[in-house]
Structures are given as C-alpha cells and as structure tokens.
XYZ file of N, CA, C and O in Angstrom:
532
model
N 92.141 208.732 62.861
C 91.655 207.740 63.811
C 92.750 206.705 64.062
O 93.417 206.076 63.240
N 92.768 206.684 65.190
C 94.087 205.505 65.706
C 93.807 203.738 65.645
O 93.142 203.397 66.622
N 94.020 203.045 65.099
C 93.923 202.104 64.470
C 94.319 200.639 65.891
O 95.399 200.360 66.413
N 93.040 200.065 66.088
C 92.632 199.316 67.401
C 93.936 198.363 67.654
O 94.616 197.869 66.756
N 94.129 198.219 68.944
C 95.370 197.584 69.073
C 95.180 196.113 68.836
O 94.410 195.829 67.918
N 95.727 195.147 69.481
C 95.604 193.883 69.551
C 94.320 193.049 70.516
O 93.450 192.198 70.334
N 94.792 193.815 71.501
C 94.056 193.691 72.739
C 92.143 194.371 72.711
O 91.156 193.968 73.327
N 92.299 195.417 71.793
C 90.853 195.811 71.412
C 90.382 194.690 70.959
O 89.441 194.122 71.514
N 91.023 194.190 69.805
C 90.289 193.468 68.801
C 90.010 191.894 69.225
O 88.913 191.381 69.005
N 91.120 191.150 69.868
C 90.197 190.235 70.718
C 89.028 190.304 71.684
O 88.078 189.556 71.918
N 89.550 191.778 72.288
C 88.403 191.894 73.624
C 87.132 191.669 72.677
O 86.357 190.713 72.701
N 87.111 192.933 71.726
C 85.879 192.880 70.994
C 85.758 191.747 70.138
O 85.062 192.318 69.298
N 85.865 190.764 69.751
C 85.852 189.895 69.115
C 85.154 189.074 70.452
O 83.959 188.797 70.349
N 85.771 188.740 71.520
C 85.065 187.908 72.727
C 83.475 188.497 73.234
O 82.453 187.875 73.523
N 83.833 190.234 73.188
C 82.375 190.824 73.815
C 81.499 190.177 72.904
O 80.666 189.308 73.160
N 81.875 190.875 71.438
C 80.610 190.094 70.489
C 80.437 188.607 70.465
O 79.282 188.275 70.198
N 81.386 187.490 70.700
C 80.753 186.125 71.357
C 80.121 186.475 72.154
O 78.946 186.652 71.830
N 80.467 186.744 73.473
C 79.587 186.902 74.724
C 78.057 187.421 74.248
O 77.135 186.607 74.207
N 77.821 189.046 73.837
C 76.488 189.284 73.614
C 75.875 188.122 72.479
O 74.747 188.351 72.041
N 76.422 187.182 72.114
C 75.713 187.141 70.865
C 74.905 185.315 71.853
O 74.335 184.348 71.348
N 75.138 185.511 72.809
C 74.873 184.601 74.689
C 73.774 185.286 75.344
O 73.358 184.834 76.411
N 73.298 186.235 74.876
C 72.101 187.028 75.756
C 73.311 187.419 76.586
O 73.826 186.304 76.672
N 74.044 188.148 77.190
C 74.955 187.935 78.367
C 74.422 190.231 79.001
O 74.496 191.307 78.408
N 73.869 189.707 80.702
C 73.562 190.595 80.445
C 74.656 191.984 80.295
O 75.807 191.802 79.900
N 74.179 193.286 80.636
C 75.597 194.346 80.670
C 76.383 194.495 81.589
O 77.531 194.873 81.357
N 75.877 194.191 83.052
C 76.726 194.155 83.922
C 77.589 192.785 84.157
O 78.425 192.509 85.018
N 77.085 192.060 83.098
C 78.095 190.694 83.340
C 79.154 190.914 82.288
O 80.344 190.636 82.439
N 78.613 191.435 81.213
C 79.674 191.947 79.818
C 80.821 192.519 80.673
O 81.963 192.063 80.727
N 80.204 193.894 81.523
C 81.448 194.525 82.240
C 81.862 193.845 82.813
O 83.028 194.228 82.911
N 81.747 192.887 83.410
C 82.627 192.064 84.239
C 83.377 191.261 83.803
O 84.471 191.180 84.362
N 83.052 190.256 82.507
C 84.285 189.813 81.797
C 85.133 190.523 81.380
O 86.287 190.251 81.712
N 84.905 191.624 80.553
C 85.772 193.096 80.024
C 86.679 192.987 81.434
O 87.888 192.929 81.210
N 86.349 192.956 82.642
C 86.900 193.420 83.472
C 88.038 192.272 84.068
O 89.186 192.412 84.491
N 87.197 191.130 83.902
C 88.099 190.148 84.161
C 89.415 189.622 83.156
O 90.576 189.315 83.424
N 88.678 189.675 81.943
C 89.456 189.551 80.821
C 90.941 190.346 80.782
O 91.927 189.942 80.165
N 90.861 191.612 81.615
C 91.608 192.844 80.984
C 93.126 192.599 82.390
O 94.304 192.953 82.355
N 92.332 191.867 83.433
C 92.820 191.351 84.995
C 93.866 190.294 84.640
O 95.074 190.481 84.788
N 93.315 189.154 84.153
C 94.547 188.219 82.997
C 95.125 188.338 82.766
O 96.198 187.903 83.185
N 94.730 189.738 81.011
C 95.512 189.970 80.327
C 97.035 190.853 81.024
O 98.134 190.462 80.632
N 96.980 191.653 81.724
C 97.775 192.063 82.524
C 98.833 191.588 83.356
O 100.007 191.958 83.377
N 98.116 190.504 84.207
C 98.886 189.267 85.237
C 99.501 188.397 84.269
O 100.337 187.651 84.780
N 99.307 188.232 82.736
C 100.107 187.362 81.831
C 100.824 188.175 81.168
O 101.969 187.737 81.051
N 100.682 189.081 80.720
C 101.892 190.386 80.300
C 102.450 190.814 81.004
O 103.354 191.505 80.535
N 102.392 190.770 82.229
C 103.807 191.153 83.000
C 104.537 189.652 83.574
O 105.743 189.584 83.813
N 103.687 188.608 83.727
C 104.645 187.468 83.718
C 105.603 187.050 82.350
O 106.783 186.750 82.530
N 105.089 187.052 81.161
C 105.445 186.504 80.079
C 106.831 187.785 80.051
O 107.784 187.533 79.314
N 106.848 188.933 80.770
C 107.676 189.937 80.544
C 108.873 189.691 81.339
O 109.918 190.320 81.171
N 108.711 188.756 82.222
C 109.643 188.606 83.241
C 110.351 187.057 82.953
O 111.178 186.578 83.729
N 110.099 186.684 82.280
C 110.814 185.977 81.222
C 111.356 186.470 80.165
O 111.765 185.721 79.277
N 111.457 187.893 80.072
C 112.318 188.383 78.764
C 111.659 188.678 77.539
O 112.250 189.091 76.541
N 110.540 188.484 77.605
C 109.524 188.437 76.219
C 108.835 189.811 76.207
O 108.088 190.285 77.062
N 109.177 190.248 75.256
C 108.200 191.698 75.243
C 106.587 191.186 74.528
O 106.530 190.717 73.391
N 105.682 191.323 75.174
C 104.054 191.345 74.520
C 103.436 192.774 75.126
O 103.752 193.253 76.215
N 102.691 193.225 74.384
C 101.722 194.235 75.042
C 100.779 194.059 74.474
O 100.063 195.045 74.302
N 100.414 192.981 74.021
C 98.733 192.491 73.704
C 98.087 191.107 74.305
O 98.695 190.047 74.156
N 97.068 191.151 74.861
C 96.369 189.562 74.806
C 97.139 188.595 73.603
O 97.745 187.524 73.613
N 96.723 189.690 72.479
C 97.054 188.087 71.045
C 98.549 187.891 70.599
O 98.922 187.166 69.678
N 99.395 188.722 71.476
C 100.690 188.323 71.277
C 100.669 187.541 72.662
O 101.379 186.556 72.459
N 100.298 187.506 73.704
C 100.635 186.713 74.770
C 99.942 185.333 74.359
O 100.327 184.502 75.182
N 99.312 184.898 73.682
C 98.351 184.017 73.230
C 98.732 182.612 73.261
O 97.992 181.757 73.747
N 100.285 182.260 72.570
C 101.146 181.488 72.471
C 101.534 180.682 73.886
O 101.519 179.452 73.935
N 101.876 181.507 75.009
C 101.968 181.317 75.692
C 101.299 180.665 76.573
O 101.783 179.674 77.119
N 99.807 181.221 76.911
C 98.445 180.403 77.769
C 98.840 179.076 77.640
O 99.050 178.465 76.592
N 98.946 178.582 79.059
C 99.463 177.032 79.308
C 97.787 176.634 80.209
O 96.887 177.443 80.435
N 97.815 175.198 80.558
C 96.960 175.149 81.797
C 97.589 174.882 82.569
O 96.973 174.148 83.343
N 99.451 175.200 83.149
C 99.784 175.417 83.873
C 99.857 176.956 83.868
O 100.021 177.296 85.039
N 99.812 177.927 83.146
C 99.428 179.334 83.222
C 98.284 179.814 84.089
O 98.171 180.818 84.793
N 97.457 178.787 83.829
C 95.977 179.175 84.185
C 95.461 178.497 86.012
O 94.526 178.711 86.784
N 96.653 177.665 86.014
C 96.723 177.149 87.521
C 97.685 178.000 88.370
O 97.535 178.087 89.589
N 98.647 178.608 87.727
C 99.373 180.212 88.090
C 98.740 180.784 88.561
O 98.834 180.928 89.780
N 97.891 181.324 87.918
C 96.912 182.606 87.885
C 96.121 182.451 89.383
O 96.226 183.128 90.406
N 95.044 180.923 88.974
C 94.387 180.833 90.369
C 95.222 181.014 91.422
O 94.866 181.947 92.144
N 96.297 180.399 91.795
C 96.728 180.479 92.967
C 97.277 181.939 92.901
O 97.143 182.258 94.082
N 97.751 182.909 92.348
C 98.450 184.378 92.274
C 96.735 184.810 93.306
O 96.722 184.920 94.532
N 95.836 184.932 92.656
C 94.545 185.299 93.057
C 94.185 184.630 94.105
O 93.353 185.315 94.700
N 94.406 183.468 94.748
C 94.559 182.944 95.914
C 95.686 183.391 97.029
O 95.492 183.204 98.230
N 96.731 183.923 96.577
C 97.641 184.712 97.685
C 97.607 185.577 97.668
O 98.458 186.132 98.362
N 96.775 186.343 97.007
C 96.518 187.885 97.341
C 95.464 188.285 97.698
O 94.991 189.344 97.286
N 94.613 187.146 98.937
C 93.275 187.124 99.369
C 91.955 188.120 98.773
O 91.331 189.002 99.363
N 91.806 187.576 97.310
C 90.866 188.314 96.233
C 89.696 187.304 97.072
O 89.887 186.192 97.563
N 88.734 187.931 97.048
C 87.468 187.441 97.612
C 87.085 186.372 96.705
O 86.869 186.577 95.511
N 86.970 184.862 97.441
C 86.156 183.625 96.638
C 85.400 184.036 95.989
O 85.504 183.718 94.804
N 84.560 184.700 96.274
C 83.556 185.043 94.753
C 84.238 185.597 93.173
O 84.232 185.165 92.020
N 84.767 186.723 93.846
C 85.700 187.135 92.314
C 86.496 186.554 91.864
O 86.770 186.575 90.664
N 87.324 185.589 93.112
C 88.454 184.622 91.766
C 87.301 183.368 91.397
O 87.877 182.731 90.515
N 85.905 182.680 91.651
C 85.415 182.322 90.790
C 84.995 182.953 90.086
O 85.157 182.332 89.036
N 84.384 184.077 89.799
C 84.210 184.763 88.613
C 85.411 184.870 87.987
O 85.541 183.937 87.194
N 86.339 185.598 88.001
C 87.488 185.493 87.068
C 87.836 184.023 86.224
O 88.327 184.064 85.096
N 87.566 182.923 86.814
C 88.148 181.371 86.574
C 86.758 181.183 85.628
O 86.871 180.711 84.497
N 85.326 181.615 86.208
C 84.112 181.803 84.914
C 84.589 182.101 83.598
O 84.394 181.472 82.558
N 85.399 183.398 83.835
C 85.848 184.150 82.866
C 86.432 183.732 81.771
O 86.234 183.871 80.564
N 87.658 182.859 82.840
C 88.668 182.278 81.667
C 88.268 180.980 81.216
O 89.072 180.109 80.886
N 86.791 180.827 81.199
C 86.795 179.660 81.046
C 85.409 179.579 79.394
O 85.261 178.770 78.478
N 84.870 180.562 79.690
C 84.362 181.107 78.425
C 85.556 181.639 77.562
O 85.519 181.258 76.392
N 86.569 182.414 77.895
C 87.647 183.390 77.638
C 88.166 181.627 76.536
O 87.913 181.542 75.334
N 88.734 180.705 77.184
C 89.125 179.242 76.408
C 87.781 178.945 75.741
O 87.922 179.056 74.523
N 87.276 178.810 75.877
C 85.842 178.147 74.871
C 86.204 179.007 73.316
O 86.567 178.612 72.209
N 85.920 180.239 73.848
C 85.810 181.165 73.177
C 87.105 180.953 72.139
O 86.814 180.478 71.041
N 88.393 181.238 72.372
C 89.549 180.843 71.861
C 89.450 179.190 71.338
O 89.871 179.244 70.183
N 89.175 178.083 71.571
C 88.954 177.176 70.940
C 87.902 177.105 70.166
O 88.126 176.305 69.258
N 87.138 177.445 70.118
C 85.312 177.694 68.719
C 86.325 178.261 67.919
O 86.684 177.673 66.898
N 86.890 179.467 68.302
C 87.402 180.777 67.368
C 88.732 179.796 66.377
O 89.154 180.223 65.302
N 89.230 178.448 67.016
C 90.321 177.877 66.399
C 91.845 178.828 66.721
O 92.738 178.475 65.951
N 92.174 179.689 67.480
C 92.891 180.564 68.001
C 93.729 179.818 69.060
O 94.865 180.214 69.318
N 93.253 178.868 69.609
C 93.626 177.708 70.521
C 93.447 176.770 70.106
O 92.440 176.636 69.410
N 94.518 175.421 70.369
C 93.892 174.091 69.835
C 93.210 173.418 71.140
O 92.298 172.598 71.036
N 93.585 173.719 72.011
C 93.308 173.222 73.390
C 92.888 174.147 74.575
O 93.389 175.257 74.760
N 91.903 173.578 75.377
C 91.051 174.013 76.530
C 92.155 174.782 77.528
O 92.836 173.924 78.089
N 92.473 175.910 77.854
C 93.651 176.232 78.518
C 92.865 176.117 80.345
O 93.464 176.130 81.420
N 91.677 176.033 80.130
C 91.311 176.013 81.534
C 90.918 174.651 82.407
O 90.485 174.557 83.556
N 91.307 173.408 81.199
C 90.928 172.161 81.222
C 91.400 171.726 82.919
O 92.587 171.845 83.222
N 90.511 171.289 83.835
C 91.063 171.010 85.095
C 91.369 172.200 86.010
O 91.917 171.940 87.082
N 91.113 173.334 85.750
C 91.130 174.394 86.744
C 90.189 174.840 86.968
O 89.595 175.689 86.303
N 89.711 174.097 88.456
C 88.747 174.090 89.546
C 88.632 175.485 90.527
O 89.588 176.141 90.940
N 87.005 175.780 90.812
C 86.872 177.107 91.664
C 87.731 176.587 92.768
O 88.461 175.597 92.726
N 87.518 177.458 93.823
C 87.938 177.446 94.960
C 86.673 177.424 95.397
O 85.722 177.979 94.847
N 86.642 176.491 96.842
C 85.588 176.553 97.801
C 86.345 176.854 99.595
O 87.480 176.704 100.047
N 85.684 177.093 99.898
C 85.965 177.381 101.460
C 85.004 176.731 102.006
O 83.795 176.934 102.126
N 86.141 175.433 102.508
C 85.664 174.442 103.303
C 85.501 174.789 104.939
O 86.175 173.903 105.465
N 84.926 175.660 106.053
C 85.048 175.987 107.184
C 84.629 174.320 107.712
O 85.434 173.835 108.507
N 83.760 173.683 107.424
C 83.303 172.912 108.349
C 84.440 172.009 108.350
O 85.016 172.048 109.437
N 84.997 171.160 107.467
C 86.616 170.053 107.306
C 87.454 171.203 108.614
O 87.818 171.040 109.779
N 87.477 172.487 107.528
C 88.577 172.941 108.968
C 87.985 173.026 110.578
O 88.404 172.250 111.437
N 87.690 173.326 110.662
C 87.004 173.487 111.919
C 86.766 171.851 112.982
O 86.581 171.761 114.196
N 86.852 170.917 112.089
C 87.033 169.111 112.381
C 88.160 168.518 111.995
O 88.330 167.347 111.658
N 89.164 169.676 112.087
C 90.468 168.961 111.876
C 90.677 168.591 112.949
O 90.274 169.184 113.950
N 91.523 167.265 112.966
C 91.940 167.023 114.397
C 92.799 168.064 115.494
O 92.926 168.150 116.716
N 93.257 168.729 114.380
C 94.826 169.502 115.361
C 93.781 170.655 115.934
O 94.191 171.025 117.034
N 92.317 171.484 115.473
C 91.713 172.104 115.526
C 90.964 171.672 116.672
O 90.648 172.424 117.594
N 90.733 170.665 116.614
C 89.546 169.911 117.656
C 90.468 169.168 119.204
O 90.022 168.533 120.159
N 91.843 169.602 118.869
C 92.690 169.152 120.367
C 92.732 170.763 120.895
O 93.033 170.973 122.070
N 92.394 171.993 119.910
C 92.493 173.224 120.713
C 91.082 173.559 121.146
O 90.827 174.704 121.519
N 89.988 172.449 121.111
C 88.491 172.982 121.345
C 88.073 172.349 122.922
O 86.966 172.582 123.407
C-alpha cells in the first residue's frame, strides 16, 4: 500500500473538520474541489519562484494574505463565474479557520479578502456611461 502523500493528509484532515460541520456531500465535493484549485494555482506559483513543493503542507509556509489577494484576482482575470470565485474565497476561508484552530497557521491568511460583487447598477450610472445614453 502506497503511503498518503502530503496533500492527502491535509485534504483529509480538513474533510474530517468539514464533516465533523454537518457539511453536506455535495458541498464536501466542492471544497475537495476548491481546495485541490488553490492547491495547484500555489504550487505552480511558489514553483516559479524556484521552490520545488508538490504538496499543500509544503506550500504552507508560504500562504500570505497577499497570496490570497493573488489568487482572487488570478480568478478574476480568467472570467471564473462570480459564483465560483465566491465559493472558492468560502473555501479558503474555512480552508484558514481550519489551519488556524489546527495551530498550522498563526494567522488568518484570508483576513480582508472580500467576495466579488457585480455592481451593474453603479456601472450603468457612471457618468462616462450615461453621456453614451
């Protein structure tokens, strides 16, 4: 039997926080899913700085809440649907809870990173908008 990587053992370490939340299964899959979306977009950044990680808990060190204001906007220029980059930002925001209870973090990495809303009505009453109406 092949012996769980890094990245198992936090995931599962977070799922079992999460269920132990009532959390239902299709929301479980969706952190799993979001969680795994992160972990990825921070292992290949942290890689492009020269750093070899291929786990969540080796990238761990790294998680800034300028990391985590990265992220939103990466998911903001690659027009991911408002709903899923707030779910994802849900994510990481249990994902930090979770890491600070656990003492794994000393600090909130999502502290100040706000959903996104889509303001149509401001735009739509912009002035420069309302000289083309």
């Amino acid at each position: 039997m092949q012996k769980p990587t890094a990245i198992d053992k936090i995931t599962k370490k977070f799922t079992e926080y999460l269920s132990s939340q009532d959390i239902s299964k299709k929301s479980l899959k969706n952190y799993k899913s979001d969680v795994s979306h992160f972990s990825a977009w921070l292992l290949f950044k942290i890689r492009s700085w020269g750093v070899y990680a291929d786990a969540l808990t080796e990238a761990v060190p790294f998680i800034t809440i300028a990391t985590s204001n990265e992220y939103r906007e990466y998911l903001i220029q690659n027009n991911i649907p408002e709903s899923t980059i707030n779910r994802r930002l849900s994510t990481l925001r249990h994902l930090g809870n979770f890491l600070l209870v656990s003492q794994i973090l000393d600090f909130d990495f999502m502290e100040g990173v706000s959903n996104i809303t889509s303001d149509k009505k401001s735009e739509e009453e912009h002035p420069v908008i309302l000289g083309f109406q």
